[in-house]
PDB file of C-alpha atoms in Angstrom:
ATOM      1  CA  GLY A   1     108.080 121.165 105.440  1.00 80.00           C
ATOM      2  CA  GLY A   2     105.988 121.978 102.446  1.00 90.00           C
ATOM      3  CA  ILE A   3     103.028 124.165 101.092  1.00 94.00           C
ATOM      4  CA  ILE A   4      99.930 123.841  99.230  1.00 97.00           C
ATOM      5  CA  THR A   5      98.897 126.604  97.029  1.00 97.00           C
ATOM      6  CA  GLN A   6      95.465 127.311  95.557  1.00 98.00           C
ATOM      7  CA  THR A   7      94.524 129.689  93.012  1.00 97.00           C
ATOM      8  CA  PRO A   8      92.631 131.778  92.620  1.00 97.00           C
ATOM      9  CA  LYS A   9      91.756 132.591  96.306  1.00 96.00           C
ATOM     10  CA  PHE A  10      88.471 134.076  95.108  1.00 97.00           C
ATOM     11  CA  LEU A  11      86.502 133.087  92.397  1.00 96.00           C
ATOM     12  CA  ILE A  12      83.261 134.644  91.094  1.00 95.00           C
ATOM     13  CA  GLY A  13      81.417 133.045  88.165  1.00 94.00           C
ATOM     14  CA  GLN A  14      78.318 133.657  86.201  1.00 94.00           C
ATOM     15  CA  GLU A  15      75.453 130.716  86.106  1.00 94.00           C
ATOM     16  CA  GLY A  16      76.405 128.094  83.524  1.00 95.00           C
ATOM     17  CA  GLN A  17      79.946 129.182  83.236  1.00 95.00           C
ATOM     18  CA  LYS A  18      82.849 126.660  83.340  1.00 97.00           C
ATOM     19  CA  LEU A  19      85.308 127.482  86.100  1.00 96.00           C
ATOM     20  CA  THR A  20      88.759 126.157  86.886  1.00 97.00           C
ATOM     21  CA  LEU A  21      90.478 125.726  90.175  1.00 98.00           C
ATOM     22  CA  LYS A  22      94.164 125.067  90.394  1.00 98.00           C
ATOM     23  CA  CYS A  23      96.176 123.473  93.272  1.00 98.00           C
ATOM     24  CA  GLN A  24      99.830 122.911  93.728  1.00 98.00           C
ATOM     25  CA  GLN A  25     101.981 121.041  96.035  1.00 97.00           C
ATOM     26  CA  ASN A  26     105.861 120.848  97.031  1.00 96.00           C
ATOM     27  CA  PHE A  27     105.575 118.066  99.656  1.00 95.00           C
ATOM     28  CA  ASN A  28     106.089 115.466  97.075  1.00 95.00           C
ATOM     29  CA  HIS A  29     103.001 113.877  98.336  1.00 95.00           C
ATOM     30  CA  ASP A  30     101.336 110.995  95.892  1.00 94.00           C
ATOM     31  CA  THR A  31      97.986 111.431  96.979  1.00 94.00           C
ATOM     32  CA  MET A  32      95.827 114.515  96.559  1.00 96.00           C
ATOM     33  CA  TYR A  33      92.033 115.426  96.987  1.00 97.00           C
ATOM     34  CA  TRP A  34      89.702 117.951  96.187  1.00 98.00           C
ATOM     35  CA  TYR A  35      86.739 118.760  99.134  1.00 97.00           C
ATOM     36  CA  ARG A  36      83.918 121.155  98.896  1.00 96.00           C
ATOM     37  CA  GLN A  37      83.044 122.969 102.111  1.00 95.00           C
ATOM     38  CA  ASP A  38      79.521 124.167 102.693  1.00 91.00           C
ATOM     39  CA  SER A  39      78.454 125.684 105.903  1.00 81.00           C
ATOM     40  CA  GLY A  40      76.771 123.006 108.103  1.00 75.00           C
ATOM     41  CA  LYS A  41      77.659 120.041 105.862  1.00 78.00           C
ATOM     42  CA  GLY A  42      81.394 119.396 106.496  1.00 87.00           C
ATOM     43  CA  LEU A  43      83.679 118.434 103.925  1.00 94.00           C
ATOM     44  CA  ARG A  44      82.838 116.432 101.153  1.00 94.00           C
ATOM     45  CA  LEU A  45      85.219 114.617  98.721  1.00 95.00           C
ATOM     46  CA  ILE A  46      84.898 115.328  95.163  1.00 96.00           C
ATOM     47  CA  TYR A  47      87.826 113.569  93.727  1.00 97.00           C
ATOM     48  CA  TYR A  48      91.053 112.302  94.552  1.00 95.00           C
ATOM     49  CA  SER A  49      94.088 111.184  92.845  1.00 95.00           C
ATOM     50  CA  ILE A  50      96.633 108.538  93.962  1.00 92.00           C
ATOM     51  CA  THR A  51      99.443 109.300  91.509  1.00 92.00           C
ATOM     52  CA  GLU A  52     100.030 111.370  88.465  1.00 93.00           C
ATOM     53  CA  ASN A  53      97.237 110.922  85.777  1.00 92.00           C
ATOM     54  CA  ASP A  54      94.939 108.862  88.086  1.00 94.00           C
ATOM     55  CA  LEU A  55      91.470 110.008  88.965  1.00 96.00           C
ATOM     56  CA  GLN A  56      89.170 108.706  91.446  1.00 94.00           C
ATOM     57  CA  LYS A  57      85.486 109.800  92.272  1.00 94.00           C
ATOM     58  CA  GLY A  58      84.665 111.028  95.627  1.00 93.00           C
ATOM     59  CA  ASP A  59      81.345 111.391  96.868  1.00 90.00           C
ATOM     60  CA  LEU A  60      80.233 114.382  95.177  1.00 93.00           C
ATOM     61  CA  SER A  61      81.987 113.989  91.665  1.00 95.00           C
ATOM     62  CA  GLU A  62      78.844 114.937  89.656  1.00 95.00           C
ATOM     63  CA  GLY A  63      78.921 118.367  87.657  1.00 95.00           C
ATOM     64  CA  TYR A  64      83.100 118.484  88.297  1.00 97.00           C
ATOM     65  CA  ASP A  65      86.022 117.191  86.402  1.00 97.00           C
ATOM     66  CA  ALA A  66      89.346 117.003  87.640  1.00 98.00           C
ATOM     67  CA  SER A  67      92.952 116.318  86.190  1.00 97.00           C
ATOM     68  CA  ARG A  68      96.171 115.135  87.895  1.00 97.00           C
ATOM     69  CA  GLU A  69      98.609 116.684  85.113  1.00 90.00           C
ATOM     70  CA  LYS A  70     101.709 116.159  87.189  1.00 96.00           C
ATOM     71  CA  LYS A  71     102.487 115.053  90.765  1.00 96.00           C
ATOM     72  CA  SER A  72     102.743 118.436  92.143  1.00 97.00           C
ATOM     73  CA  SER A  73      99.498 119.669  90.626  1.00 97.00           C
ATOM     74  CA  PHE A  74      95.777 118.552  90.981  1.00 98.00           C
ATOM     75  CA  SER A  75      92.939 121.024  88.930  1.00 98.00           C
ATOM     76  CA  LEU A  76      89.314 120.879  89.524  1.00 98.00           C
ATOM     77  CA  THR A  77      86.757 121.942  86.600  1.00 97.00           C
ATOM     78  CA  VAL A  78      83.088 123.150  87.781  1.00 96.00           C
ATOM     79  CA  THR A  79      81.358 122.024  84.677  1.00 96.00           C
ATOM     80  CA  SER A  80      78.446 124.337  84.971  1.00 95.00           C
ATOM     81  CA  ALA A  81      78.174 126.774  87.805  1.00 94.00           C
ATOM     82  CA  GLN A  82      74.904 126.892  89.595  1.00 92.00           C
ATOM     83  CA  LYS A  83      73.387 130.110  90.375  1.00 87.00           C
ATOM     84  CA  ASN A  84      73.693 131.498  93.762  1.00 82.00           C
ATOM     85  CA  GLU A  85      76.103 128.842  94.627  1.00 83.00           C
ATOM     86  CA  MET A  86      78.608 129.595  97.187  1.00 89.00           C
ATOM     87  CA  ALA A  87      81.153 127.479  98.807  1.00 94.00           C
ATOM     88  CA  VAL A  88      84.792 126.964  99.555  1.00 96.00           C
ATOM     89  CA  PHE A  89      86.850 124.405  97.717  1.00 97.00           C
ATOM     90  CA  LEU A  90      89.921 122.778  99.594  1.00 97.00           C
ATOM     91  CA  CYS A  91      92.631 121.249  97.977  1.00 98.00           C
ATOM     92  CA  ALA A  92      94.802 118.418 100.185  1.00 97.00           C
ATOM     93  CA  SER A  93      97.684 116.031  99.732  1.00 96.00           C
ATOM     94  CA  SER A  94      98.906 113.310 101.767  1.00 94.00           C
ATOM     95  CA  PRO A  95     101.931 110.700 101.452  1.00 90.00           C
ATOM     96  CA  ASP A  96     100.807 107.387  99.933  1.00 81.00           C
ATOM     97  CA  ARG A  97     100.973 105.392 103.237  1.00 78.00           C
ATOM     98  CA  ALA A  98      98.091 104.194 105.232  1.00 78.00           C
ATOM     99  CA  HIS A  99      96.517 106.747 107.915  1.00 80.00           C
ATOM    100  CA  ALA A 100      98.653 109.592 106.790  1.00 85.00           C
ATOM    101  CA  GLU A 101      97.865 113.090 107.758  1.00 89.00           C
ATOM    102  CA  GLN A 102      96.109 115.052 105.005  1.00 93.00           C
ATOM    103  CA  PHE A 103      97.621 118.645 104.619  1.00 95.00           C
ATOM    104  CA  PHE A 104      95.002 121.449 103.438  1.00 96.00           C
ATOM    105  CA  GLY A 105      95.535 124.540 101.084  1.00 96.00           C
ATOM    106  CA  PRO A 106      94.052 127.767 101.972  1.00 95.00           C
ATOM    107  CA  GLY A 107      91.196 127.381  99.948  1.00 96.00           C
ATOM    108  CA  THR A 108      89.131 128.767  97.108  1.00 97.00           C
ATOM    109  CA  ARG A 109      86.105 130.670  97.659  1.00 95.00           C
ATOM    110  CA  LEU A 110      83.402 130.248  94.761  1.00 95.00           C
ATOM    111  CA  THR A 111      80.565 132.633  94.366  1.00 94.00           C
ATOM    112  CA  VAL A 112      78.109 132.318  91.581  1.00 94.00           C
ATOM    113  CA  LEU A 113      76.043 135.173  90.453  1.00 90.00           C
TER     114      LEU A 113
ATOM    115  CA  GLY B   1      80.151 104.374 101.076  1.00 73.00           C
ATOM    116  CA  GLU B   2      80.656 105.545 104.834  1.00 83.00           C
ATOM    117  CA  GLN B   3      78.483 107.965 106.863  1.00 91.00           C
ATOM    118  CA  VAL B   4      79.924 110.046 109.824  1.00 96.00           C
ATOM    119  CA  GLU B   5      77.632 111.788 112.099  1.00 96.00           C
ATOM    120  CA  GLN B   6      78.838 114.434 114.321  1.00 97.00           C
ATOM    121  CA  LEU B   7      77.193 116.141 117.325  1.00 97.00           C
ATOM    122  CA  PRO B   8      76.650 118.648 118.602  1.00 97.00           C
ATOM    123  CA  SER B   9      76.801 121.216 115.804  1.00 96.00           C
ATOM    124  CA  ILE B  10      77.390 124.062 118.125  1.00 97.00           C
ATOM    125  CA  LEU B  11      79.048 123.572 121.615  1.00 98.00           C
ATOM    126  CA  ARG B  12      79.207 126.591 124.003  1.00 98.00           C
ATOM    127  CA  VAL B  13      81.511 125.941 127.326  1.00 97.00           C
ATOM    128  CA  GLN B  14      83.220 128.227 129.939  1.00 97.00           C
ATOM    129  CA  GLU B  15      86.823 128.631 129.876  1.00 97.00           C
ATOM    130  CA  GLY B  16      88.420 125.828 132.115  1.00 97.00           C
ATOM    131  CA  SER B  17      85.539 123.385 131.482  1.00 97.00           C
ATOM    132  CA  SER B  18      85.826 120.226 129.452  1.00 97.00           C
ATOM    133  CA  ALA B  19      84.242 119.911 126.315  1.00 98.00           C
ATOM    134  CA  SER B  20      82.983 116.793 124.375  1.00 98.00           C
ATOM    135  CA  ILE B  21      82.222 116.072 120.600  1.00 98.00           C
ATOM    136  CA  ASN B  22      80.736 112.440 119.625  1.00 98.00           C
ATOM    137  CA  CYS B  23      80.826 110.815 116.404  1.00 98.00           C
ATOM    138  CA  THR B  24      79.357 107.687 114.983  1.00 98.00           C
ATOM    139  CA  TYR B  25      80.136 105.816 111.951  1.00 97.00           C
ATOM    140  CA  GLU B  26      78.434 103.217 110.064  1.00 95.00           C
ATOM    141  CA  ASN B  27      81.144 100.831 108.166  1.00 92.00           C
ATOM    142  CA  SER B  28      82.478  98.289 110.525  1.00 92.00           C
ATOM    143  CA  ALA B  29      85.584  98.194 108.335  1.00 90.00           C
ATOM    144  CA  SER B  30      86.355 101.631 109.186  1.00 93.00           C
ATOM    145  CA  ASN B  31      90.191 101.699 110.927  1.00 92.00           C
ATOM    146  CA  TYR B  32      91.332 105.241 111.171  1.00 94.00           C
ATOM    147  CA  PHE B  33      89.590 107.908 113.084  1.00 96.00           C
ATOM    148  CA  PRO B  34      91.412 111.526 112.741  1.00 96.00           C
ATOM    149  CA  TRP B  35      90.024 114.742 113.949  1.00 98.00           C
ATOM    150  CA  TYR B  36      90.786 118.117 112.404  1.00 97.00           C
ATOM    151  CA  LYS B  37      90.843 121.662 113.574  1.00 97.00           C
ATOM    152  CA  GLN B  38      90.038 124.481 111.283  1.00 96.00           C
ATOM    153  CA  GLU B  39      90.390 127.953 113.212  1.00 94.00           C
ATOM    154  CA  PRO B  40      88.305 130.720 111.492  1.00 90.00           C
ATOM    155  CA  GLY B  41      89.969 131.925 108.211  1.00 88.00           C
ATOM    156  CA  GLU B  42      92.265 128.818 108.414  1.00 91.00           C
ATOM    157  CA  ASN B  43      92.455 125.548 106.809  1.00 93.00           C
ATOM    158  CA  PRO B  44      91.734 122.350 108.937  1.00 95.00           C
ATOM    159  CA  LYS B  45      94.741 120.654 110.545  1.00 96.00           C
ATOM    160  CA  LEU B  46      95.183 117.173 112.119  1.00 95.00           C
ATOM    161  CA  ILE B  47      95.201 117.694 115.997  1.00 97.00           C
ATOM    162  CA  ILE B  48      94.763 113.943 116.996  1.00 97.00           C
ATOM    163  CA  ASP B  49      93.670 110.453 115.623  1.00 96.00           C
ATOM    164  CA  ILE B  50      93.121 107.003 116.609  1.00 96.00           C
ATOM    165  CA  ARG B  51      93.351 103.692 115.069  1.00 93.00           C
ATOM    166  CA  SER B  52      91.134 100.837 115.434  1.00 92.00           C
ATOM    167  CA  ASN B  53      93.481  98.737 117.430  1.00 92.00           C
ATOM    168  CA  MET B  54      93.304 101.313 120.364  1.00 95.00           C
ATOM    169  CA  GLU B  55      90.596 102.276 122.778  1.00 97.00           C
ATOM    170  CA  ARG B  56      92.059 105.600 124.183  1.00 97.00           C
ATOM    171  CA  LYS B  57      94.516 107.978 123.005  1.00 97.00           C
ATOM    172  CA  GLN B  58      95.569 111.322 124.721  1.00 97.00           C
ATOM    173  CA  THR B  59      98.001 114.162 123.798  1.00 94.00           C
ATOM    174  CA  GLN B  60      97.950 117.857 125.193  1.00 90.00           C
ATOM    175  CA  GLY B  61      95.103 118.186 126.773  1.00 92.00           C
ATOM    176  CA  LEU B  62      93.094 116.036 123.822  1.00 97.00           C
ATOM    177  CA  ILE B  63      91.591 112.610 124.561  1.00 98.00           C
ATOM    178  CA  VAL B  64      90.002 110.357 121.959  1.00 98.00           C
ATOM    179  CA  LEU B  65      87.921 107.445 122.792  1.00 98.00           C
ATOM    180  CA  LEU B  66      87.012 104.525 120.387  1.00 98.00           C
ATOM    181  CA  ASP B  67      84.174 102.193 121.134  1.00 97.00           C
ATOM    182  CA  LYS B  68      84.388  99.718 117.783  1.00 96.00           C
ATOM    183  CA  LYS B  69      81.444  97.697 119.095  1.00 96.00           C
ATOM    184  CA  ALA B  70      79.152 100.948 119.050  1.00 97.00           C
ATOM    185  CA  LYS B  71      81.053 102.582 116.118  1.00 97.00           C
ATOM    186  CA  ARG B  72      81.308 105.741 118.033  1.00 98.00           C
ATOM    187  CA  PHE B  73      84.435 107.678 118.760  1.00 98.00           C
ATOM    188  CA  SER B  74      84.813 111.030 120.631  1.00 98.00           C
ATOM    189  CA  LEU B  75      86.829 114.177 121.434  1.00 98.00           C
ATOM    190  CA  HIS B  76      87.299 115.538 124.678  1.00 98.00           C
ATOM    191  CA  ILE B  77      88.994 118.784 125.188  1.00 97.00           C
ATOM    192  CA  THR B  78      90.059 119.160 129.020  1.00 94.00           C
ATOM    193  CA  ASP B  79      90.605 122.449 130.566  1.00 94.00           C
ATOM    194  CA  THR B  80      89.236 124.559 127.478  1.00 97.00           C
ATOM    195  CA  GLN B  81      90.745 127.727 126.690  1.00 96.00           C
ATOM    196  CA  PRO B  82      89.577 130.736 124.145  1.00 95.00           C
ATOM    197  CA  GLY B  83      92.219 129.404 121.852  1.00 94.00           C
ATOM    198  CA  ASP B  84      90.458 126.220 121.456  1.00 97.00           C
ATOM    199  CA  SER B  85      87.470 127.822 119.987  1.00 97.00           C
ATOM    200  CA  ALA B  86      87.144 126.699 116.577  1.00 97.00           C
ATOM    201  CA  MET B  87      85.593 124.437 114.289  1.00 96.00           C
ATOM    202  CA  TYR B  88      86.124 120.594 114.839  1.00 98.00           C
ATOM    203  CA  PHE B  89      85.716 117.761 112.211  1.00 97.00           C
ATOM    204  CA  CYS B  90      85.722 114.143 112.833  1.00 98.00           C
ATOM    205  CA  ALA B  91      86.589 111.706 110.113  1.00 96.00           C
ATOM    206  CA  ALA B  92      86.746 108.027 109.207  1.00 95.00           C
ATOM    207  CA  SER B  93      88.725 105.832 107.032  1.00 91.00           C
ATOM    208  CA  ALA B  94      88.164 102.463 105.590  1.00 83.00           C
ATOM    209  CA  SER B  95      90.533 102.275 102.540  1.00 70.00           C
ATOM    210  CA  GLY B  96      94.344 101.982 102.051  1.00 66.00           C
ATOM    211  CA  TYR B  97      94.557 105.312 100.171  1.00 63.00           C
ATOM    212  CA  ASN B  98      93.069 107.663 103.262  1.00 74.00           C
ATOM    213  CA  LYS B  99      89.926 108.332 101.623  1.00 86.00           C
ATOM    214  CA  LEU B 100      88.414 110.444 104.854  1.00 92.00           C
ATOM    215  CA  THR B 101      84.576 110.869 105.380  1.00 93.00           C
ATOM    216  CA  PHE B 102      84.107 113.741 107.361  1.00 95.00           C
ATOM    217  CA  GLY B 103      81.280 114.581 109.879  1.00 96.00           C
ATOM    218  CA  LYS B 104      79.457 118.017 109.495  1.00 95.00           C
ATOM    219  CA  GLY B 105      81.673 119.673 112.037  1.00 96.00           C
ATOM    220  CA  THR B 106      81.149 121.204 115.509  1.00 97.00           C
ATOM    221  CA  VAL B 107      81.655 124.936 116.221  1.00 97.00           C
ATOM    222  CA  LEU B 108      83.183 125.359 120.004  1.00 98.00           C
ATOM    223  CA  LEU B 109      82.950 128.503 121.354  1.00 97.00           C
ATOM    224  CA  VAL B 110      85.014 128.930 124.423  1.00 97.00           C
ATOM    225  CA  SER B 111      83.940 131.913 126.691  1.00 96.00           C
ATOM    226  CA  PRO B 112      86.161 133.669 129.095  1.00 91.00           C
TER     227      PRO B 112
END
């Protein structure tokens, strides 16, 4: 088994602020993902990475940067937080094979004041 | 890219009855359709999936049907229990790197 850790669990920011979310996994999975979850909008893919130093844009990449520093970690940066923004950011990982299950972390809840 | 529509957004059923959630997709190249369950305060977890070479799959009270011609797939929960109350997401994938497109989710509420 393994675990995905996301830090911080709660993140409160100010409008315009640059905010970084971190994700670590010990599954030794090749592929990692960042999703944004909004009420009524499901899970939307922001970025994913198929290996260390790789970066692929998802459907919602504008306004975000990401970095896959090493196989076990994948960070996401909100480049300029939007006022009154509230969302949950979920990190996930999966093995590098077709149709593999994605394992999700507990999420980071973002609130922008 | 892919678009996945999921209905209904909220589903209320009585304990012991069945519940059905329907999804449609646009990309005819999609070949993998997983379903994830997210309980309150928890992260999403895979509960069942189906590949495009199958039309039906069943496991532990869950049935998934796939109609490739209609680009439609559905989840059926038989004999629902209060513990089935959760958010359910369907998803579709056409790429080899497991890039999933999720539906907007269905809140299932099972009342005793």
